[in-house]
Coordinates of C-alpha atoms in Angstrom, one line a residue:
X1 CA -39.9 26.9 27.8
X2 CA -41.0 27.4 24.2
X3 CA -38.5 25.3 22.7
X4 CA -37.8 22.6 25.0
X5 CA -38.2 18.8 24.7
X6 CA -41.9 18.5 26.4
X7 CA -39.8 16.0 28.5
X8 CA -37.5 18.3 29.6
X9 CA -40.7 20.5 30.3
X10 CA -42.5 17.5 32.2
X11 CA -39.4 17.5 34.5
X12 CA -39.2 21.1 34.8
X13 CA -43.0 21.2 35.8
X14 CA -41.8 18.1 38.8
X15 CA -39.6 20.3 40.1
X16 CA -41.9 22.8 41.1
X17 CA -44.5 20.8 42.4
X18 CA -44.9 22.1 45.6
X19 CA -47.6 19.3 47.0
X20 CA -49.2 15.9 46.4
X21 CA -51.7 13.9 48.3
X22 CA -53.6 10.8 46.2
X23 CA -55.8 13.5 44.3
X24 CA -54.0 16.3 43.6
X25 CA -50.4 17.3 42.4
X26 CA -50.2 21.5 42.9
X27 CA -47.3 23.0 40.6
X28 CA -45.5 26.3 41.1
X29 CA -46.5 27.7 37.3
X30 CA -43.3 29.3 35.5
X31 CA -43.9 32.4 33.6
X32 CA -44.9 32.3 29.9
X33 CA -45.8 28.9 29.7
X34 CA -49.7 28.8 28.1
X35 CA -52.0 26.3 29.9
X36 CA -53.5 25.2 26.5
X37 CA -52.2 24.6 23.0
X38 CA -53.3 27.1 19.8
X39 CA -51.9 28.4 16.9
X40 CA -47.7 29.1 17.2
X41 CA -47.6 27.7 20.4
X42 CA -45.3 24.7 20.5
X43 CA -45.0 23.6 24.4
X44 CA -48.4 23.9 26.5
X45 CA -49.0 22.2 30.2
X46 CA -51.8 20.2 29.0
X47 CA -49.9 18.6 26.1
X48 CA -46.7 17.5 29.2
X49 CA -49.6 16.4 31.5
X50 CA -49.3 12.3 30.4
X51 CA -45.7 12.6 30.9
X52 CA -45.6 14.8 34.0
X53 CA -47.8 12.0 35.8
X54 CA -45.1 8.7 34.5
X55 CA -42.8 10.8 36.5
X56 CA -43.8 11.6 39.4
X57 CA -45.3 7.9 40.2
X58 CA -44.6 4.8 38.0
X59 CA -44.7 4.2 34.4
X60 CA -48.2 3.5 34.5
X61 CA -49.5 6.5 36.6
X62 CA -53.0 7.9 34.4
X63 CA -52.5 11.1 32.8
X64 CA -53.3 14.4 35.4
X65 CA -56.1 16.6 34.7
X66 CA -56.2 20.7 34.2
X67 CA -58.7 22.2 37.2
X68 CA -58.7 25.3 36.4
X69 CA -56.5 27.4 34.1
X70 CA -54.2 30.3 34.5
X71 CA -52.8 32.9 32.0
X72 CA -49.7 32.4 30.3
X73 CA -48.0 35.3 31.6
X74 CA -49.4 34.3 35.0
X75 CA -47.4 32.4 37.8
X76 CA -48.0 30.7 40.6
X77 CA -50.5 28.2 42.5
X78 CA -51.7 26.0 40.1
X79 CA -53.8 22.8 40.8
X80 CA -53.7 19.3 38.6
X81 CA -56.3 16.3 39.6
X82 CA -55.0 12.8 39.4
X83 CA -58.2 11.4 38.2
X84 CA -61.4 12.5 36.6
X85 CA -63.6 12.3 39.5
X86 CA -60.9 14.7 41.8
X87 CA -61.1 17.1 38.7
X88 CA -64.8 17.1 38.2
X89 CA -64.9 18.0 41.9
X90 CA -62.2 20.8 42.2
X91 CA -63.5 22.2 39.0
X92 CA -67.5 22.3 40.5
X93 CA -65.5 24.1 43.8
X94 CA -64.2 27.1 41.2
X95 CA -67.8 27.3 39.5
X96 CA -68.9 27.9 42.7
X97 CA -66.9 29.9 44.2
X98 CA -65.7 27.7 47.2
X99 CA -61.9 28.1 46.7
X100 CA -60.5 31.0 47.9
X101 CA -57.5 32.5 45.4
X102 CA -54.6 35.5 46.2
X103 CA -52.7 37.0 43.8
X104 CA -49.9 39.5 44.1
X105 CA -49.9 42.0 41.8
X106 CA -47.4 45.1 41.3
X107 CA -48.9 48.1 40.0
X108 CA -48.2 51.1 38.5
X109 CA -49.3 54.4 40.7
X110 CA -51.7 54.1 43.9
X111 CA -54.8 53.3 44.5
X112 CA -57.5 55.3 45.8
X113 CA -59.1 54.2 48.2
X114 CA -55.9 51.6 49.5
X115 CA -58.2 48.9 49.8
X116 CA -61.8 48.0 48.7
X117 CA -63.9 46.0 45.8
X118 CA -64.4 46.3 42.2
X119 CA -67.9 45.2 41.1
X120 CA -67.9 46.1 37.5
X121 CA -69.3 43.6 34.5
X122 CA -66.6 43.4 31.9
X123 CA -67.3 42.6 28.2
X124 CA -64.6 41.6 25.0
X125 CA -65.2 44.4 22.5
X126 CA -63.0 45.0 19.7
X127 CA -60.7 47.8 19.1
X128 CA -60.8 50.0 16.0
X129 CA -57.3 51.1 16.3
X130 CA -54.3 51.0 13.2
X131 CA -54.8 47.1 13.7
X132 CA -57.7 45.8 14.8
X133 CA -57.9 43.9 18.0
X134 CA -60.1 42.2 20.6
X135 CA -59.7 43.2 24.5
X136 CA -61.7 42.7 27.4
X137 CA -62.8 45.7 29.1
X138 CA -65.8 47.2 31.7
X139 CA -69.6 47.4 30.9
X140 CA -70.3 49.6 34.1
X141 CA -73.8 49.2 35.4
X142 CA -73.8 53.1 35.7
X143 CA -73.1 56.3 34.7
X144 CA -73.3 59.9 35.4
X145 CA -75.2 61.8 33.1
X146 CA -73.3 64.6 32.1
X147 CA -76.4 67.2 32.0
X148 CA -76.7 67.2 35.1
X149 CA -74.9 64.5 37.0
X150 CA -77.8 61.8 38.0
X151 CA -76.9 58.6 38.2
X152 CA -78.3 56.2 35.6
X153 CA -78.7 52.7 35.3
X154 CA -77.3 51.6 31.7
X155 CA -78.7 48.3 29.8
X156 CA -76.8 45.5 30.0
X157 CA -74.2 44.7 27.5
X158 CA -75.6 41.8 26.0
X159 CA -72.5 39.4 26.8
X160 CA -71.0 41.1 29.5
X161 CA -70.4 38.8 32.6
X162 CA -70.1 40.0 36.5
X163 CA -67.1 40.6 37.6
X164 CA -65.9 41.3 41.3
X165 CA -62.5 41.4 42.6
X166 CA -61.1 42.7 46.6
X167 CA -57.6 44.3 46.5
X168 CA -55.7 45.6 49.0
X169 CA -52.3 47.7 49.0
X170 CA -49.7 45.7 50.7
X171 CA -46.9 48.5 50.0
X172 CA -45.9 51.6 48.1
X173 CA -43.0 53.2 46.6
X174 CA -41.1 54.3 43.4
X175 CA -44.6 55.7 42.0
X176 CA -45.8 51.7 42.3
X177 CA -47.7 49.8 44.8
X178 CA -48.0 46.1 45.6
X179 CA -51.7 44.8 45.6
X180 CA -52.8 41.7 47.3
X181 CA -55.8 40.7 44.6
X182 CA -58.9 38.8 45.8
X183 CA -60.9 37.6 42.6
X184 CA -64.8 36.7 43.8
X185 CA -65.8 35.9 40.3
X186 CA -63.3 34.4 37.4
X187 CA -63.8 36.1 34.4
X188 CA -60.6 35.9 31.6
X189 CA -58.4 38.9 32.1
X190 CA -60.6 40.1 35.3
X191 CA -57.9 41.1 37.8
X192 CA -55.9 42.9 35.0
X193 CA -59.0 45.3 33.2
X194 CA -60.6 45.7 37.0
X195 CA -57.1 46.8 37.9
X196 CA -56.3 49.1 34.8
X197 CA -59.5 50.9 33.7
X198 CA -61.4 50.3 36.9
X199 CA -58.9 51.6 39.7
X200 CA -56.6 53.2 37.4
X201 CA -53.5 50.9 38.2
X202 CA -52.4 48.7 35.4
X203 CA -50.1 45.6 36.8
X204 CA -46.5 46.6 35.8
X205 CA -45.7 44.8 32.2
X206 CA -49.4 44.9 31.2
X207 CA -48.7 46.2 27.4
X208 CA -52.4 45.2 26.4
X209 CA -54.5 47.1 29.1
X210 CA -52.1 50.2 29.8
X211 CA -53.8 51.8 26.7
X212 CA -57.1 51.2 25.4
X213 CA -56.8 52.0 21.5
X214 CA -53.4 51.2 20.7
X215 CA -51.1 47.8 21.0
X216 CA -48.1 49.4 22.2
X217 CA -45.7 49.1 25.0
X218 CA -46.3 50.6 28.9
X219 CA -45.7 53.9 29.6
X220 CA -43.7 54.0 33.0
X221 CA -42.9 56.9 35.4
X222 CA -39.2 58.3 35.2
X223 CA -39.2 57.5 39.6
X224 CA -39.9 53.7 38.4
X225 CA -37.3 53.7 35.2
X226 CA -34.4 54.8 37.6
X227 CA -35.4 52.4 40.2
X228 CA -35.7 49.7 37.5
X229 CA -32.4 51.1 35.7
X230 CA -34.6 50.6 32.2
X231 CA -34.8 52.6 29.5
X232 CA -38.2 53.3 28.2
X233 CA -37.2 52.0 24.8
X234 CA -36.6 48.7 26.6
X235 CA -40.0 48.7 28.6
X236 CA -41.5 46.5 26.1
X237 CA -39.4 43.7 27.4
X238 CA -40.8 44.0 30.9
X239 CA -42.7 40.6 32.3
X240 CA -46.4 41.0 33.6
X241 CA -45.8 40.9 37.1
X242 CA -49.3 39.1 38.1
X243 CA -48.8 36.4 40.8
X244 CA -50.8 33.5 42.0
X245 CA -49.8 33.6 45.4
X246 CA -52.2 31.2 47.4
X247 CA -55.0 28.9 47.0
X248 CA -57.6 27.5 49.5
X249 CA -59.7 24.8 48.8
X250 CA -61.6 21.8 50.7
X251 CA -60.9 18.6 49.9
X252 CA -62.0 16.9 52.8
X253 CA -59.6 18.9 54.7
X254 CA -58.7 22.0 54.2
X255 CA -55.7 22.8 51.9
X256 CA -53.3 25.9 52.2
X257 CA -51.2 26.4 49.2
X258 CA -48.8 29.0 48.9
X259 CA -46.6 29.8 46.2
X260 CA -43.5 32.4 46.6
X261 CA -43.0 35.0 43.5
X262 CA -40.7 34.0 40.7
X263 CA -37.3 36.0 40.9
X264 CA -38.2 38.8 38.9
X265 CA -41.0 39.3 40.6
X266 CA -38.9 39.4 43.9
X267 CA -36.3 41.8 42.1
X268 CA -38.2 43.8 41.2
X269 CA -40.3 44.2 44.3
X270 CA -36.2 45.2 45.9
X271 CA -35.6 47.3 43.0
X272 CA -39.1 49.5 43.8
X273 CA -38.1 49.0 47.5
X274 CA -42.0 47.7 48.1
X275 CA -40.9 46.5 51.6
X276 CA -43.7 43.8 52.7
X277 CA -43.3 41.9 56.2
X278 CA -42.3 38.2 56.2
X279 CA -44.7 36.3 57.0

């Protein structure tokens, strides 16, 4: 989607729009597509957004506006306003906290307990590493003290921002387990650093928070290689498998949006055999 004509992006984006009323247009987001523009990035959602509007009404439909964003890697339920007074509101609805969002996420491993909530603050530090890089990761309110095992209360990082997220295991198999995600709070890369170094189960194709120190590709369990028939030379190449699966928010009415996984994300859910129920 990099290097497409942003028209043939626009129409791309119309295909997967999955509902419309008069103030919103809700688009199934494909993976890899960033939501803004930056340095080396050539196609973005915001920059189609003009077009995407001509073609879903008339020629002289106004432009759609971004609500909210998602990561690039991220897929799923994503929600575009039709004017700027519908985007002012939706966007006051995230701030606070009045939509409710689900993700899907398979993970590597299982976690313990099979359900509950991370309440951990997270903060962007750098990385002394070989190459120096930035990553989000926890500030922890608390610690034990190793002299003796008390628990502590630690000072606040100075920039660190609460951060809450419910997750619950939907299914397990092939030394993975898929997690329905509930973030409370939206801090950027929450689900992914609550999931990794809070619970101890990085999302499957997470390269930046399987390790803290190093940029290099996941480490996978042999059981999940031989169900993915991959090499671990080729694990780099694997796709964050991070899903926004469904979005409720009141506009009025209520609205129910749900979003199906991309095909990967379905293969791969048969390859680990992570049976869930239709529902």
């Amino acid at each position: 989607l990099q290097r497409v004509h942003p028209n043939v992006l626009a129409k791309i984006l119309k295909q997967r729009t999955i509902y419309q009323n008069e103030d919103i247009v809700v688009i199934n987001k494909p993976y890899g597509l960033p939501v803004h523009g930056g340095p080396g990035i050539k196609n973005c959602i915001t920059d189609v957004l003009p077009i995407l509007a001509k073609m879903l009404e008339n020629m002289k439909a106004e432009p759609l506006h971004l609500c909210h964003r998602l990561d690039k890697e991220t897929t799923g339920v994503m929600v575009l306003a039709r004017s700027k007074e519908a985007a002012e509101n939706i966007r006051l609805l995230f701030k606070t906290r009045q939509v409710e969002k689900i993700y899907w996420a398979i993970v590597l491993g299982d976690p313990d307990p099979a359900e509950g909530i991370v309440e951990i603050p997270i903060v962007e530090k750098e990385v002394q590493s070989h190459q120096s890089h930035y990553k989000m990761t926890l500030a922890p309110s608390y610690r034990l003290r190793p002299e003796d095992g008390k628990v502590v209360k630690l000072r606040k990082a100075r920039r660190a921002e609460g951060a809450v997220t419910r997750y619950r295991r939907l299914a397990g198999a092939s030394a993975c387990s898929l997690l329905e995600l509930q973030p409370i709070t939206g801090v950027k890369h929450q689900i992914r650093v609550h999931l990794a170094y809070g619970v101890g189960c990085p999302i499957l194709g997470d390269h930046k928070y399987s390790h803290w120190s190093k940029l290099a590709p996941q480490k996978l369990p042999e059981l999940t290689l031989r169900r993915l028939k991959l090499e671990q030379s080729k694990a780099r190449h694997l796709p964050l498998h991070l899903h926004a699966h469904r979005l409720c928010l009141h506009l009025g009415q209520p609205i129910d949006l749900v979003c199906k996984p991309p095909p990967f994300f379905q293969k791969t859910l048969r390859k680990l055999e992570l049976d869930i129920a239709e529902d």
